[in-house]
């Protein structure tokens, strides 16, 4: 098994449980920006149950759910870590939060065909990746946001991005990054 | 940064952006996953090199511990343990 196959199995488990999902994090920013290595994959799940058991009961013994739940301090999103020890790979399972942007980002997600996995996967839009990365604002998030802006130059809905960054009080950082986009 | 190096760094970045633009969404997704596998294999390999006598299951455990520590650093200030 590799990381792509592990993600596919989790997506298949979500499908089996009729749970809508979206791939986010560095995987999504790599898709809209410059692909880079990451230590894990992030999956947002729309589920009413507050534990991911509905997913994990469809997975084999090679998957191990870490019982320790954590939450993101900006929006309160709850997160579990699903480990795949044999391939040294983690999948972070986020429950879709009630945060207004998270709800909107999930609504706007789109299906894209993965050429080697031969199936469609749901991803957020490039605009929503930028908004989320600017909101988190860690060094690697800034770098990812800049990469998406650089690669997608001329194809971004800036009014949409600006309106959310205004609501999140992150407009200054957005403009700082935007000014750093090289003229390519 | 030395202006000469800055010019080189800018050129490398420009090439990376142009390469990414030339790829489809699906191709970039495939490459992210391939890079992930390479990075995970490298981390496991470095643990094996550091602990050459460790069994495969011990290497798995040590690698997971290393990943856990990296996650703690990455999570700092943004994620909180629910039990804390």
mmCIF file of C-alpha atoms in Angstrom:
data_model
loop_
_atom_site.group_PDB
_atom_site.id
_atom_site.type_symbol
_atom_site.label_atom_id
_atom_site.label_comp_id
_atom_site.label_asym_id
_atom_site.label_seq_id
_atom_site.Cartn_x
_atom_site.Cartn_y
_atom_site.Cartn_z
ATOM 1 C CA UNK A 1 0.000 0.000 0.000
ATOM 2 C CA UNK A 2 1.135 3.583 -0.637
ATOM 3 C CA UNK A 3 -0.267 6.888 0.634
ATOM 4 C CA UNK A 4 -2.570 7.313 -2.362
ATOM 5 C CA UNK A 5 -4.055 3.854 -1.861
ATOM 6 C CA UNK A 6 -4.475 4.531 1.871
ATOM 7 C CA UNK A 7 -6.360 7.752 1.106
ATOM 8 C CA UNK A 8 -8.488 5.887 -1.428
ATOM 9 C CA UNK A 9 -9.445 3.285 1.159
ATOM 10 C CA UNK A 10 -10.520 5.999 3.587
ATOM 11 C CA UNK A 11 -12.515 7.731 0.855
ATOM 12 C CA UNK A 12 -14.140 4.390 -0.013
ATOM 13 C CA UNK A 13 -14.983 3.958 3.684
ATOM 14 C CA UNK A 14 -16.548 7.444 3.704
ATOM 15 C CA UNK A 15 -18.541 6.523 0.600
ATOM 16 C CA UNK A 16 -19.683 3.276 2.241
ATOM 17 C CA UNK A 17 -20.891 5.254 5.260
ATOM 18 C CA UNK A 18 -22.528 7.892 2.993
ATOM 19 C CA UNK A 19 -20.288 10.594 4.456
ATOM 20 C CA UNK A 20 -19.319 13.515 2.213
ATOM 21 C CA UNK A 21 -15.631 14.431 2.332
ATOM 22 C CA UNK A 22 -12.990 16.779 0.947
ATOM 23 C CA UNK A 23 -9.183 16.524 0.844
ATOM 24 C CA UNK A 24 -7.557 19.647 2.309
ATOM 25 C CA UNK A 25 -4.236 20.748 3.820
ATOM 26 C CA UNK A 26 -0.944 20.531 1.986
ATOM 27 C CA UNK A 27 -2.402 18.028 -0.443
ATOM 28 C CA UNK A 28 -4.934 20.607 -1.650
ATOM 29 C CA UNK A 29 -2.387 23.419 -1.700
ATOM 30 C CA UNK A 30 -0.017 21.188 -3.681
ATOM 31 C CA UNK A 31 -2.752 20.560 -6.204
ATOM 32 C CA UNK A 32 -3.376 24.288 -6.769
ATOM 33 C CA UNK A 33 0.192 25.433 -6.152
ATOM 34 C CA UNK A 34 3.547 23.670 -6.286
ATOM 35 C CA UNK A 35 3.471 19.988 -5.247
ATOM 36 C CA UNK A 36 5.543 19.369 -2.120
ATOM 37 C CA UNK A 37 6.106 16.506 0.286
ATOM 38 C CA UNK A 38 4.035 16.433 3.437
ATOM 39 C CA UNK A 39 3.958 14.166 6.463
ATOM 40 C CA UNK A 40 0.246 13.409 6.209
ATOM 41 C CA UNK A 41 -3.050 13.999 4.431
ATOM 42 C CA UNK A 42 -6.039 15.967 5.733
ATOM 43 C CA UNK A 43 -9.619 14.901 5.139
ATOM 44 C CA UNK A 44 -12.690 16.935 6.147
ATOM 45 C CA UNK A 45 -15.762 14.805 6.816
ATOM 46 C CA UNK A 46 -19.361 15.923 7.004
ATOM 47 C CA UNK A 47 -20.834 13.734 9.723
ATOM 48 C CA UNK A 48 -23.277 14.233 12.526
ATOM 49 C CA UNK A 49 -21.636 11.657 14.770
ATOM 50 C CA UNK A 50 -18.810 13.346 16.654
ATOM 51 C CA UNK A 51 -16.506 10.325 16.381
ATOM 52 C CA UNK A 52 -15.096 8.854 13.159
ATOM 53 C CA UNK A 53 -16.158 5.277 14.013
ATOM 54 C CA UNK A 54 -18.516 5.260 11.047
ATOM 55 C CA UNK A 55 -15.427 5.508 8.851
ATOM 56 C CA UNK A 56 -13.001 3.308 10.734
ATOM 57 C CA UNK A 57 -15.370 0.334 10.946
ATOM 58 C CA UNK A 58 -15.050 0.051 7.160
ATOM 59 C CA UNK A 59 -11.235 -0.048 7.318
ATOM 60 C CA UNK A 60 -8.844 -2.973 7.749
ATOM 61 C CA UNK A 61 -6.377 -3.685 10.592
ATOM 62 C CA UNK A 62 -3.593 -1.791 8.825
ATOM 63 C CA UNK A 63 -5.361 1.416 9.913
ATOM 64 C CA UNK A 64 -5.113 2.496 13.540
ATOM 65 C CA UNK A 65 -7.206 5.339 14.997
ATOM 66 C CA UNK A 66 -5.475 7.360 17.673
ATOM 67 C CA UNK A 67 -8.161 7.854 20.321
ATOM 68 C CA UNK A 68 -6.792 11.227 21.348
ATOM 69 C CA UNK A 69 -8.947 13.955 19.798
ATOM 70 C CA UNK A 70 -7.623 17.482 19.402
ATOM 71 C CA UNK A 71 -9.211 20.679 18.193
ATOM 72 C CA UNK A 72 -8.078 23.604 16.116
ATOM 73 C CA UNK A 73 -8.096 26.737 18.249
ATOM 74 C CA UNK A 74 -9.343 29.223 15.608
ATOM 75 C CA UNK A 75 -12.544 27.461 14.554
ATOM 76 C CA UNK A 76 -12.844 24.615 17.060
ATOM 77 C CA UNK A 77 -12.629 21.976 14.314
ATOM 78 C CA UNK A 78 -12.216 18.546 15.883
ATOM 79 C CA UNK A 79 -9.453 16.284 14.605
ATOM 80 C CA UNK A 80 -8.492 12.640 14.928
ATOM 81 C CA UNK A 81 -5.322 11.011 13.626
ATOM 82 C CA UNK A 82 -5.684 7.840 11.595
ATOM 83 C CA UNK A 83 -2.345 6.083 11.368
ATOM 84 C CA UNK A 84 -1.126 3.638 8.727
ATOM 85 C CA UNK A 85 2.028 2.423 10.531
ATOM 86 C CA UNK A 86 3.267 0.064 7.817
ATOM 87 C CA UNK A 87 3.804 2.933 5.386
ATOM 88 C CA UNK A 88 4.579 5.546 8.029
ATOM 89 C CA UNK A 89 1.593 7.608 6.967
ATOM 90 C CA UNK A 90 -1.055 9.564 8.883
ATOM 91 C CA UNK A 91 -4.430 10.807 7.724
ATOM 92 C CA UNK A 92 -5.887 13.639 9.791
ATOM 93 C CA UNK A 93 -9.671 13.344 9.990
ATOM 94 C CA UNK A 94 -11.408 16.682 10.586
ATOM 95 C CA UNK A 95 -15.090 16.940 11.325
ATOM 96 C CA UNK A 96 -16.703 19.671 9.246
ATOM 97 C CA UNK A 97 -17.126 22.518 11.717
ATOM 98 C CA UNK A 98 -19.918 25.091 11.904
ATOM 99 C CA UNK A 99 -17.444 27.857 11.008
ATOM 100 C CA UNK A 100 -18.958 29.976 8.211
ATOM 101 C CA UNK A 101 -15.968 29.702 5.878
ATOM 102 C CA UNK A 102 -15.566 25.979 6.474
ATOM 103 C CA UNK A 103 -19.217 25.509 5.540
ATOM 104 C CA UNK A 104 -18.820 27.622 2.403
ATOM 105 C CA UNK A 105 -15.536 25.918 1.432
ATOM 106 C CA UNK A 106 -17.217 22.538 1.726
ATOM 107 C CA UNK A 107 -20.181 23.668 -0.381
ATOM 108 C CA UNK A 108 -17.828 24.911 -3.120
ATOM 109 C CA UNK A 109 -15.684 21.757 -3.250
ATOM 110 C CA UNK A 110 -15.262 20.134 -6.661
ATOM 111 C CA UNK A 111 -14.475 16.658 -7.964
ATOM 112 C CA UNK A 112 -11.197 16.125 -9.825
ATOM 113 C CA UNK A 113 -9.966 12.982 -11.535
ATOM 114 C CA UNK A 114 -6.820 11.414 -10.131
ATOM 115 C CA UNK A 115 -5.065 9.925 -13.192
ATOM 116 C CA UNK A 116 -3.370 6.968 -11.498
ATOM 117 C CA UNK A 117 -5.922 6.203 -8.799
ATOM 118 C CA UNK A 118 -8.557 6.320 -11.557
ATOM 119 C CA UNK A 119 -11.260 7.915 -9.491
ATOM 120 C CA UNK A 120 -12.548 11.359 -8.686
ATOM 121 C CA UNK A 121 -11.674 13.019 -5.396
ATOM 122 C CA UNK A 122 -13.205 16.132 -3.830
ATOM 123 C CA UNK A 123 -10.957 19.157 -3.345
ATOM 124 C CA UNK A 124 -11.541 22.745 -2.181
ATOM 125 C CA UNK A 125 -11.166 25.556 -4.710
ATOM 126 C CA UNK A 126 -7.841 27.404 -5.035
ATOM 127 C CA UNK A 127 -9.462 30.498 -3.487
ATOM 128 C CA UNK A 128 -10.588 28.550 -0.418
ATOM 129 C CA UNK A 129 -7.115 27.035 -0.008
ATOM 130 C CA UNK A 130 -5.617 30.538 0.075
ATOM 131 C CA UNK A 131 -8.197 31.815 2.581
ATOM 132 C CA UNK A 132 -7.563 28.881 4.930
ATOM 133 C CA UNK A 133 -3.769 29.043 4.610
ATOM 134 C CA UNK A 134 -3.744 32.797 5.297
ATOM 135 C CA UNK A 135 -6.035 32.213 8.273
ATOM 136 C CA UNK A 136 -3.671 29.650 9.826
ATOM 137 C CA UNK A 137 -0.692 31.808 8.954
ATOM 138 C CA UNK A 138 2.174 29.518 9.981
ATOM 139 C CA UNK A 139 5.353 29.874 7.939
ATOM 140 C CA UNK A 140 4.541 26.810 5.819
ATOM 141 C CA UNK A 141 0.952 28.045 5.339
ATOM 142 C CA UNK A 142 2.235 31.407 4.073
ATOM 143 C CA UNK A 143 4.580 29.660 1.686
ATOM 144 C CA UNK A 144 1.779 27.397 0.430
ATOM 145 C CA UNK A 145 -0.567 30.385 -0.056
ATOM 146 C CA UNK A 146 2.121 32.254 -2.006
ATOM 147 C CA UNK A 147 2.659 29.197 -4.230
ATOM 148 C CA UNK A 148 -1.059 28.948 -5.008
ATOM 149 C CA UNK A 149 -1.222 32.672 -5.820
ATOM 150 C CA UNK A 150 1.839 32.360 -8.076
ATOM 151 C CA UNK A 151 0.679 29.279 -9.973
ATOM 152 C CA UNK A 152 -2.955 30.416 -10.274
ATOM 153 C CA UNK A 153 -2.137 34.040 -11.151
ATOM 154 C CA UNK A 154 -4.872 35.508 -13.332
ATOM 155 C CA UNK A 155 -7.321 32.725 -12.447
ATOM 156 C CA UNK A 156 -8.334 33.700 -8.921
ATOM 157 C CA UNK A 157 -11.533 35.327 -7.695
ATOM 158 C CA UNK A 158 -9.882 38.006 -5.594
ATOM 159 C CA UNK A 159 -13.151 39.606 -4.474
ATOM 160 C CA UNK A 160 -14.162 36.306 -2.880
ATOM 161 C CA UNK A 161 -10.756 35.874 -1.212
ATOM 162 C CA UNK A 162 -10.696 39.485 0.030
ATOM 163 C CA UNK A 163 -14.196 39.297 1.482
ATOM 164 C CA UNK A 164 -13.338 36.269 3.644
ATOM 165 C CA UNK A 165 -9.956 37.652 4.675
ATOM 166 C CA UNK A 166 -11.723 40.863 5.766
ATOM 167 C CA UNK A 167 -14.107 38.786 7.877
ATOM 168 C CA UNK A 168 -11.180 36.863 9.357
ATOM 169 C CA UNK A 169 -9.070 40.011 9.948
ATOM 170 C CA UNK A 170 -6.315 38.481 7.853
ATOM 171 C CA UNK A 171 -6.384 41.014 5.021
ATOM 172 C CA UNK A 172 -2.994 42.518 5.958
ATOM 173 C CA UNK A 173 -1.267 39.148 5.620
ATOM 174 C CA UNK A 174 -3.142 38.439 2.385
ATOM 175 C CA UNK A 175 -1.901 41.721 0.895
ATOM 176 C CA UNK A 176 1.629 41.074 2.136
ATOM 177 C CA UNK A 177 1.689 37.727 0.337
ATOM 178 C CA UNK A 178 -0.039 39.091 -2.732
ATOM 179 C CA UNK A 179 2.615 41.803 -3.054
ATOM 180 C CA UNK A 180 5.294 39.087 -2.926
ATOM 181 C CA UNK A 181 3.900 37.168 -5.909
ATOM 182 C CA UNK A 182 6.555 37.415 -8.636
ATOM 183 C CA UNK A 183 5.504 38.596 -12.110
ATOM 184 C CA UNK A 184 5.675 35.224 -13.864
ATOM 185 C CA UNK B 1 20.499 37.260 0.693
ATOM 186 C CA UNK B 2 23.442 37.817 -1.610
ATOM 187 C CA UNK B 3 21.924 39.474 -4.756
ATOM 188 C CA UNK B 4 23.536 36.824 -6.943
ATOM 189 C CA UNK B 5 21.885 34.057 -4.942
ATOM 190 C CA UNK B 6 18.597 35.965 -4.923
ATOM 191 C CA UNK B 7 18.646 35.998 -8.705
ATOM 192 C CA UNK B 8 19.280 32.246 -8.732
ATOM 193 C CA UNK B 9 16.526 31.617 -6.147
ATOM 194 C CA UNK B 10 14.076 33.726 -8.171
ATOM 195 C CA UNK B 11 14.935 31.799 -11.332
ATOM 196 C CA UNK B 12 14.450 28.430 -9.599
ATOM 197 C CA UNK B 13 11.088 29.586 -8.236
ATOM 198 C CA UNK B 14 10.009 30.839 -11.664
ATOM 199 C CA UNK B 15 10.811 27.435 -13.183
ATOM 200 C CA UNK B 16 8.885 25.627 -10.444
ATOM 201 C CA UNK B 17 5.838 27.849 -11.006
ATOM 202 C CA UNK B 18 5.949 27.377 -14.788
ATOM 203 C CA UNK B 19 6.322 23.609 -14.377
ATOM 204 C CA UNK B 20 3.327 23.487 -12.015
ATOM 205 C CA UNK B 21 1.250 25.591 -14.404
ATOM 206 C CA UNK B 22 2.023 23.165 -17.238
ATOM 207 C CA UNK B 23 0.591 20.246 -15.225
ATOM 208 C CA UNK B 24 -3.073 19.272 -14.903
ATOM 209 C CA UNK B 25 -4.800 19.202 -11.510
ATOM 210 C CA UNK B 26 -4.663 15.391 -11.610
ATOM 211 C CA UNK B 27 -0.945 15.373 -12.403
ATOM 212 C CA UNK B 28 -0.195 17.686 -9.487
ATOM 213 C CA UNK B 29 -2.301 15.510 -7.173
ATOM 214 C CA UNK B 30 -0.399 12.405 -8.293
ATOM 215 C CA UNK B 31 2.928 14.154 -7.725
ATOM 216 C CA UNK B 32 1.970 15.298 -4.203
ATOM 217 C CA UNK B 33 1.180 11.694 -3.268
ATOM 218 C CA UNK B 34 4.396 10.413 -4.844
ATOM 219 C CA UNK B 35 6.435 12.997 -2.907
ATOM 220 C CA UNK B 36 4.625 11.987 0.269
ATOM 221 C CA UNK B 37 5.642 8.361 -0.195
ATOM 222 C CA UNK B 38 9.227 9.363 -0.891
ATOM 223 C CA UNK B 39 9.370 11.582 2.222
ATOM 224 C CA UNK B 40 7.854 8.858 4.404
ATOM 225 C CA UNK B 41 10.289 6.262 3.059
ATOM 226 C CA UNK B 42 13.208 8.634 3.660
ATOM 227 C CA UNK B 43 12.154 9.236 7.253
ATOM 228 C CA UNK B 44 11.868 5.510 7.895
ATOM 229 C CA UNK B 45 15.241 4.996 6.185
ATOM 230 C CA UNK B 46 16.909 7.575 8.394
ATOM 231 C CA UNK B 47 15.538 5.832 11.504
ATOM 232 C CA UNK B 48 16.940 2.513 10.227
ATOM 233 C CA UNK B 49 20.311 4.139 9.636
ATOM 234 C CA UNK B 50 20.336 5.603 13.145
ATOM 235 C CA UNK B 51 19.203 2.303 14.728
ATOM 236 C CA UNK B 52 20.704 -0.417 12.497
ATOM 237 C CA UNK B 53 19.972 -3.208 15.019
ATOM 238 C CA UNK B 54 16.310 -2.332 15.460
ATOM 239 C CA UNK B 55 13.698 -4.808 14.239
ATOM 240 C CA UNK B 56 11.233 -3.749 11.537
ATOM 241 C CA UNK B 57 8.468 -3.268 14.119
ATOM 242 C CA UNK B 58 10.846 -1.251 16.292
ATOM 243 C CA UNK B 59 11.692 0.931 13.284
ATOM 244 C CA UNK B 60 7.959 1.416 12.708
ATOM 245 C CA UNK B 61 7.498 2.482 16.333
ATOM 246 C CA UNK B 62 10.486 4.857 16.318
ATOM 247 C CA UNK B 63 9.338 6.398 13.036
ATOM 248 C CA UNK B 64 5.858 6.994 14.426
ATOM 249 C CA UNK B 65 7.389 8.612 17.510
ATOM 250 C CA UNK B 66 9.441 10.895 15.295
ATOM 251 C CA UNK B 67 6.356 11.860 13.328
ATOM 252 C CA UNK B 68 4.471 12.513 16.556
ATOM 253 C CA UNK B 69 7.169 14.939 17.720
ATOM 254 C CA UNK B 70 7.102 16.729 14.364
ATOM 255 C CA UNK B 71 3.326 17.019 14.642
ATOM 256 C CA UNK B 72 3.617 18.588 18.100
ATOM 257 C CA UNK B 73 5.916 21.263 16.681
ATOM 258 C CA UNK B 74 3.630 21.886 13.702
ATOM 259 C CA UNK B 75 0.512 21.995 15.911
ATOM 260 C CA UNK B 76 1.950 24.452 18.405
ATOM 261 C CA UNK B 77 -0.415 27.377 18.906
ATOM 262 C CA UNK B 78 -2.969 26.053 16.425
ATOM 263 C CA UNK B 79 -4.151 22.720 17.829
ATOM 264 C CA UNK B 80 -4.898 21.716 21.365
ATOM 265 C CA UNK B 81 -5.251 18.306 22.869
ATOM 266 C CA UNK B 82 -8.906 17.859 23.894
ATOM 267 C CA UNK B 83 -7.859 16.315 27.201
ATOM 268 C CA UNK B 84 -5.563 19.219 28.117
#
